[in-house]
Each structure stands twice: as structure tokens, then as C-alpha cells.
Short mmCIF file of C-alpha atoms and ligand atoms in Angstrom, two decimals:
data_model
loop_
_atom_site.label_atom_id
_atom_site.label_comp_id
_atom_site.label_asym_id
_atom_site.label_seq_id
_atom_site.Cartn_x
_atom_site.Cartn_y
_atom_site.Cartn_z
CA UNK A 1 -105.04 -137.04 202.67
CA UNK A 2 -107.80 -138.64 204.49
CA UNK A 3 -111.05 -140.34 202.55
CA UNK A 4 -114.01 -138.31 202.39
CA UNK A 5 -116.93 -138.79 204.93
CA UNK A 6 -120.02 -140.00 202.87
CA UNK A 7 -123.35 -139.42 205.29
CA UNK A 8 -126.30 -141.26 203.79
CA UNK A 9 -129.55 -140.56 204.03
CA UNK A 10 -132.60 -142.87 202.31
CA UNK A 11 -135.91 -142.97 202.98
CA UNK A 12 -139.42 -142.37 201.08
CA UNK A 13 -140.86 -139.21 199.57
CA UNK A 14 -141.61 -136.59 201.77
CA UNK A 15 -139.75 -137.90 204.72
CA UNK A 16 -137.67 -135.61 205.51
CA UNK A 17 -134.32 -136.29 203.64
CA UNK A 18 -133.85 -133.27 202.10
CA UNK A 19 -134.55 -130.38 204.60
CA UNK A 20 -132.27 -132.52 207.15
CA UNK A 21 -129.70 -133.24 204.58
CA UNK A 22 -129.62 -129.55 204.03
CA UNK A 23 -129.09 -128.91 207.39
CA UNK A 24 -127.06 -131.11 208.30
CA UNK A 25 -124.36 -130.22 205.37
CA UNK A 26 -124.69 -126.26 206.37
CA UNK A 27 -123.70 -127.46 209.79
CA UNK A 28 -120.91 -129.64 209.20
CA UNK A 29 -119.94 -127.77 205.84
CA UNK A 30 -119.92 -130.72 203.97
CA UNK A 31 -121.04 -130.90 200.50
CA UNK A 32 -125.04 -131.31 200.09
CA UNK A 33 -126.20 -134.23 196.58
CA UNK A 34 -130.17 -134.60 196.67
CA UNK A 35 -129.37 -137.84 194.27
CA UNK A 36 -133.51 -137.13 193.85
CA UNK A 37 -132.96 -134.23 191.77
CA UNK A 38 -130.39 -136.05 189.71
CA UNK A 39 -133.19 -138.52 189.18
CA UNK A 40 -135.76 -135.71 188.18
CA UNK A 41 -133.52 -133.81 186.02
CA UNK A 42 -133.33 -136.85 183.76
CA UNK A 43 -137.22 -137.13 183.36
CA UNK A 44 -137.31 -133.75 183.14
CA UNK A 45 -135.09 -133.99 180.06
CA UNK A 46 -137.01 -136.90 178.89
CA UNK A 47 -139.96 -135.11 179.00
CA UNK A 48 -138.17 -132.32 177.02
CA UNK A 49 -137.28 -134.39 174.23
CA UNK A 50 -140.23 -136.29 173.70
CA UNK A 51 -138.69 -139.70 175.15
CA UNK A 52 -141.56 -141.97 176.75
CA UNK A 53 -140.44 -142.32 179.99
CA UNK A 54 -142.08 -145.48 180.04
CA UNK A 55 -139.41 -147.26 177.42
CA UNK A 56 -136.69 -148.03 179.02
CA UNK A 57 -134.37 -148.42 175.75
CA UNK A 58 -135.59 -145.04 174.42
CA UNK A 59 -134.47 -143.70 178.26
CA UNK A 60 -130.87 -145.78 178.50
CA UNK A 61 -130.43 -144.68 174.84
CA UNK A 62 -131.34 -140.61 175.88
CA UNK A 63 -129.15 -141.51 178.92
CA UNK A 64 -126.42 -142.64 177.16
CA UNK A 65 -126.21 -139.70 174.69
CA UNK A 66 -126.62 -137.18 177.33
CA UNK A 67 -123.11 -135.25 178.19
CA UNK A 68 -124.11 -134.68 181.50
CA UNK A 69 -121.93 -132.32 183.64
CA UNK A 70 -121.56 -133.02 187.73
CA UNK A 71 -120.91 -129.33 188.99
CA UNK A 72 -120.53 -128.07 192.50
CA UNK A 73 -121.51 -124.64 193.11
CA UNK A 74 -122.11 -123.14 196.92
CA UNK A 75 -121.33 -126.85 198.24
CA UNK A 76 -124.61 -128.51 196.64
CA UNK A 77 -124.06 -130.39 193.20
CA UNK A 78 -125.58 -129.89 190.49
CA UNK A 79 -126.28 -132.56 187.22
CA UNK A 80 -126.13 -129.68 184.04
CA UNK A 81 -128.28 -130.24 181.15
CA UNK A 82 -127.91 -128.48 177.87
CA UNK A 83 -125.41 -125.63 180.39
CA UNK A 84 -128.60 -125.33 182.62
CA UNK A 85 -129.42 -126.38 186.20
CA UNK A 86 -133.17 -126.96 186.02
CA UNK A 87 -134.88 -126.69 189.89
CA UNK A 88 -138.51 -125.37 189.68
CA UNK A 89 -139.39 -127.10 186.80
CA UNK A 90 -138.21 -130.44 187.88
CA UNK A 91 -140.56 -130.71 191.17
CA UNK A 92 -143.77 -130.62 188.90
CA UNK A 93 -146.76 -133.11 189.11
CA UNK A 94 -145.98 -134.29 185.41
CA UNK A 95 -142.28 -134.73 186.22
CA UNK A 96 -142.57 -136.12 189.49
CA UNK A 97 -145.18 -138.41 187.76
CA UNK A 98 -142.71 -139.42 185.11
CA UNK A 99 -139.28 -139.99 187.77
CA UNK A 100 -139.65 -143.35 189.02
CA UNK A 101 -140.15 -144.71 185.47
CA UNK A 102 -136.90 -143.92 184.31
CA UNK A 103 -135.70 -144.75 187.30
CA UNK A 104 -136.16 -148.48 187.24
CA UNK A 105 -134.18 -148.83 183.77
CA UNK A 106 -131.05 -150.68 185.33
CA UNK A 107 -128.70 -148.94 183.01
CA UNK A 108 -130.00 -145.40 184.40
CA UNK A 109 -129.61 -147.26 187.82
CA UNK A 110 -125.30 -148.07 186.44
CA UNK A 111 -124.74 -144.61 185.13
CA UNK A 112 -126.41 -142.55 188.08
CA UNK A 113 -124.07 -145.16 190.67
CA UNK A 114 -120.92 -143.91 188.93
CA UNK A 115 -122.02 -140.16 188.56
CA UNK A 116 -122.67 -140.36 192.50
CA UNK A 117 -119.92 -142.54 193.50
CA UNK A 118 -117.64 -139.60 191.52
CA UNK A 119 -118.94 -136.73 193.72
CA UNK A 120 -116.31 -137.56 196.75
CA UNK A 121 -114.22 -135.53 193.90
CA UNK A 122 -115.69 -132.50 195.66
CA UNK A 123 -115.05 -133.27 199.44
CA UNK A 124 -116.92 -134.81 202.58
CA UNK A 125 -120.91 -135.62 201.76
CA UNK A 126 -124.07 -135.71 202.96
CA UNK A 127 -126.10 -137.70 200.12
CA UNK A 128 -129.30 -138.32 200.03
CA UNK A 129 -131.89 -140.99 197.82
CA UNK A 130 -132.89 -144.04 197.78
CA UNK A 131 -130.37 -146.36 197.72
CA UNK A 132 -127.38 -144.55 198.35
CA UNK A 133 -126.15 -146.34 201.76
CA UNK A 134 -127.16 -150.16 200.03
CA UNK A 135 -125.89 -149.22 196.78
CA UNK A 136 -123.84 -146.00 196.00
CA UNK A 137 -121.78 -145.96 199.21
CA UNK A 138 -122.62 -149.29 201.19
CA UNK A 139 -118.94 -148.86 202.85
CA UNK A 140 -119.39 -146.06 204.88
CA UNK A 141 -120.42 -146.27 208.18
CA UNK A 142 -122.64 -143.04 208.49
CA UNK A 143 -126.01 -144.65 207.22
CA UNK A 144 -129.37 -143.25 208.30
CA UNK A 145 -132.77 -144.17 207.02
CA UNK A 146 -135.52 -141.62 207.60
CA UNK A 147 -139.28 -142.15 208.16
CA UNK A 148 -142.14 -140.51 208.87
CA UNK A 149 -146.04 -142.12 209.17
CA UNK A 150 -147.48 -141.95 205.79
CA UNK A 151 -150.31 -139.57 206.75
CA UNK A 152 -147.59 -136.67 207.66
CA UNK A 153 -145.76 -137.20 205.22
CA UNK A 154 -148.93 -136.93 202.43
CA UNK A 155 -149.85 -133.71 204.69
CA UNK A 156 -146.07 -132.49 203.85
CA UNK A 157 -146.46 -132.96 199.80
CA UNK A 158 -149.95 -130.91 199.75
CA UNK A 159 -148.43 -128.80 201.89
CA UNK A 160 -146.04 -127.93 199.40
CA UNK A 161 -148.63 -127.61 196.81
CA UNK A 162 -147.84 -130.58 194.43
CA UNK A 163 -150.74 -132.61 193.66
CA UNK A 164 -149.47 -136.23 194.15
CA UNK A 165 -150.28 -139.70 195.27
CA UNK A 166 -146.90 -140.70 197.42
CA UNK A 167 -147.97 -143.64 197.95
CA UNK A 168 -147.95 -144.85 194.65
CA UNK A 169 -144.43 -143.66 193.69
CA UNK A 170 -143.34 -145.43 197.16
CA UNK A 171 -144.58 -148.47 195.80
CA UNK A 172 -142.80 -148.39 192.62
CA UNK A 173 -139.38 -147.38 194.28
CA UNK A 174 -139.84 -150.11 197.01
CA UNK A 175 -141.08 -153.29 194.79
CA UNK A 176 -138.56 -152.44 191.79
CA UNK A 177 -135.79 -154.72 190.55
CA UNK A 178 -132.86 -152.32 190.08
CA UNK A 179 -132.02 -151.09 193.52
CA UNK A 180 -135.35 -150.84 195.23
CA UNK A 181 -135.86 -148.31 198.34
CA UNK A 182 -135.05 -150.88 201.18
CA UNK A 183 -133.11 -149.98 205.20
CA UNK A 184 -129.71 -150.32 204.03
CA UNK A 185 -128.09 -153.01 206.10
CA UNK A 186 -126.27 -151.24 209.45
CA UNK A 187 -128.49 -148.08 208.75
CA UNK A 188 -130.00 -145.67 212.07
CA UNK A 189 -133.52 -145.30 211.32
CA UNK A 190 -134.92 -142.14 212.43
CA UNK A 191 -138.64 -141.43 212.35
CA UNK A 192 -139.37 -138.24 212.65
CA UNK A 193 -142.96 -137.78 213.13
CA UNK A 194 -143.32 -135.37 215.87
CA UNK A 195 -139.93 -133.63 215.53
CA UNK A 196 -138.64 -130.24 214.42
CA UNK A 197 -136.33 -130.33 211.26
CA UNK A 198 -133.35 -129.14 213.56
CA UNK A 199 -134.11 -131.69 216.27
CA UNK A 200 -133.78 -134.02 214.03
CA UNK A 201 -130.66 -132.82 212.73
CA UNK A 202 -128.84 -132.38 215.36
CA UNK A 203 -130.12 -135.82 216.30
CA UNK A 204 -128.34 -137.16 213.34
CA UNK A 205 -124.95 -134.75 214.10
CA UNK A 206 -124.46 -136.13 217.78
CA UNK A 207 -124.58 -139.54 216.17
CA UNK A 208 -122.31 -139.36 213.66
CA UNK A 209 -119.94 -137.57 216.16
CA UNK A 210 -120.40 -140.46 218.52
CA UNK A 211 -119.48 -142.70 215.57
CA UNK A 212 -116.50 -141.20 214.55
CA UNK A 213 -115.54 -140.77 218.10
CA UNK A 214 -116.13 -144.60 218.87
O1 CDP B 301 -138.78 -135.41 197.04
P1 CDP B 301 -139.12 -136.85 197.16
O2 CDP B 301 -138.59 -137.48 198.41
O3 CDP B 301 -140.54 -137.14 196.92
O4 CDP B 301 -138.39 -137.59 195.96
P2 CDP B 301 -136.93 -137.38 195.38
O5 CDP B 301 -135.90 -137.64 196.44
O6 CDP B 301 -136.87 -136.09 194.67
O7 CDP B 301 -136.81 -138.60 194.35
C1 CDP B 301 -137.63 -138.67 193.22
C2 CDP B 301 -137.65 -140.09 192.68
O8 CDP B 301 -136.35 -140.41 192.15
C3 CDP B 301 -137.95 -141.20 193.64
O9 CDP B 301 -139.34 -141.40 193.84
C4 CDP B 301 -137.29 -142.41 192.97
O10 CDP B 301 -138.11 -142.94 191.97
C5 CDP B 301 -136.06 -141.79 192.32
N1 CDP B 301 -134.84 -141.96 193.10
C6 CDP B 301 -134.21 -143.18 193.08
O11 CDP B 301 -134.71 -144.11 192.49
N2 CDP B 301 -133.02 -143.33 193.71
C7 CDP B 301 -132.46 -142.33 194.38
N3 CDP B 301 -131.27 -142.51 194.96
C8 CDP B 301 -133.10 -141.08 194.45
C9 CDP B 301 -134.32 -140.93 193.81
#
């Protein structure tokens, strides 16, 4: 059997990754990982138990203990905590305030590589994060890096109704040690400003077609 097809798609909050990930894995039917939520579902559960997301021993220790369950249901996956897959309650203010703590702890950094790397277990992928075509998958060829100006993409996150400064969580996820947000190296960066989600899209399709083609 052939090797799965890993897409990859990085970039900083609000830029697009997920709607076009989305899109691009109901179009090709491949299976959809917003590594994001993975992220967010661990300070979510951090939160939960009272762990200060700002120690990272107390978080690699809560990490460690955690039986966490990869599932794939409807071709997205899933990370299951205490048999439940948390959504709404992971995009608040206080968790998105508390995600890119625990995610500079380099041993949530090891754990979350081999939980991701594991998900080809489920078939072709379109994954998206932050460092998932210079870290989690930096052998595939499909790599694209998504962008937006940082005045759309603010005007996205209040559009959504979460109170947030963006540009302070980008600057913890680009200046951090463990795996910072950075153009992984052979990546297509696609800024996508004045586009549609399914211009972009089907942007991305046509060249990853080309790409396989070539
Ligand atoms: O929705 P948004 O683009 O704002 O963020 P997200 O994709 O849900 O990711 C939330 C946070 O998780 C990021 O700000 C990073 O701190 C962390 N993250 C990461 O470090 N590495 C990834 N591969 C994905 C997310």
C-alpha cells in the first residue's frame, strides 16, 4: 500500500488554516487534524484540574498522566479527555489565554509530535498548526504556510466574538524555544488577504495536484 499524503498547513492565529484545511479535506476526502485543538484541549484540561498552566513540570507531569485517546470520527480527529471531545469550551478567552503556555513545555512539544506523527494510522491528511511541516511531518512535500495582514486577521477573531489580543499569542508561538511558528523550509506561502475561503482552497488543491503530477 502506498504512504499516506500529509498536507500541511502553518501559519498564525486567525489566518485562515482552519476553514481552508476544512475545505480542503471535504474536497479531497482526506482526513481533517486542527493540531490547535489538540493544543487547547490540553489547557483546557489544565484548567480543569487546577494545573498552572504557567509551570511547566506541573503541565509535563498532567501530560504525562493523561491517557489520552486519538479518535477519528466523520474524518476529523479527535484528542478524548476523560471519554469526552471538548469543542465549545476549548475556544474561550481564558483557554485561549492559557494555550500557548503549555505549549512551550518541550515535553508537551515530544508527546503532541508522536500523537500527530501517529494519525497517518487513519489515512491521507490535511494537518494543520504551527509547526507541523518543520517539525511533525518535515518529509512531505505538500507544505503551505498561510498569512493574512495582521489587521484582517484581528478583524476575523472579533468577528468571531472572542475577546483576544493575537498579537500577543503570535509572539509567544514565534519567539519560543520548543518548535517556534517559523515558514517551514520548502513551504508555499499563501496570503490570503483579499480572497474567498474557497479561492483559496482551490488555490491550494491545483497545487498540490500540480505537485503530485510533477
Ligand atoms: O485558532 P488559532 O489559529 O488562533 O489557534 P489554534 O490553531 O487553535 O492554536 C492555539 C495555540 O496552540 C497556538 O497559539 C499555539 O500556542 C499552539 N499550537 C502550537 O504551538 N503548535 C501547533 N502545531 C498548533 C497550535
Amino acid at each position: 500500500m502506498s504512504e499516506p499524503i500529509v498536507i500541511t498547513i502553518d501559519g498564525p492565529s486567525a489566518s485562515g488554516k482552519s476553514t481552508n484545511a476544512k475545505l480542503i479535506s471535504a474536497q479531497l476526502g482526506y482526513v481533517y487534524v486542527d493540531t490547535g485543538a489538540m493544543y487547547r484541549t490540553l489547557a483546557w484540561h489544565a484548567l480543569q484540574k487546577g494545573v498552572d498552566v504557567m509551570d511547566a513540570e506541573a503541565v509535563a507531569m498532567l501530560c504525562r498522566d493523561w491517557n489520552a485517546e486519538l479518535v477519528c470520527l466523520e474524518n476529523r480527529v479527535w484528542l478524548e479527555v476523560d471519554g469526552c471531545f471538548p469543542e465549545q469550551e476549548i475556544r474561550t478567552a481564558e483557554t485561549s489565554a492559557a494555550v500557548s503556555h503549555v505549549a512551550t513545555v518541550p515535553f508537551v512539544r515530544d508527546w503532541m509530535r508522536e500523537k500527530q506523527r501517529s494519525c497517518v494510522q487513519f489515512g491521507n491528511l490535511v494537518m494543520e498548526g504551527r509547526d507541523i511541516g518543520s517539525n511533525i511531518f518535515p518529509e512531505t512535500p505538500y507544505k503551505f504556510f498561510m498569512d493574512a495582514a495582521a489587521e484582517v486577521r484581528q478583524a476575523r477573531r472579533d468577528a468571531d466574538g472572542v475577546q483576544e489580543n493575537l498579537a500577543a499569542r503570535d509572539e509567544r508561538d514565534s519567539t519560543r524555544k520548543a518548535a517556534p511558528l517559523v515558514i517551514p523550509e520548502g513551504a508555499m506561502v499563501i496570503n490570503n488577504s483579499g480572497e474567498t475561503p474557497e479561492d483559496t482552497s482551490t488555490r491550494i488543491i491545483a497545487l498540490v495536484e500540480e505537485q503530485r503530477n510533477s
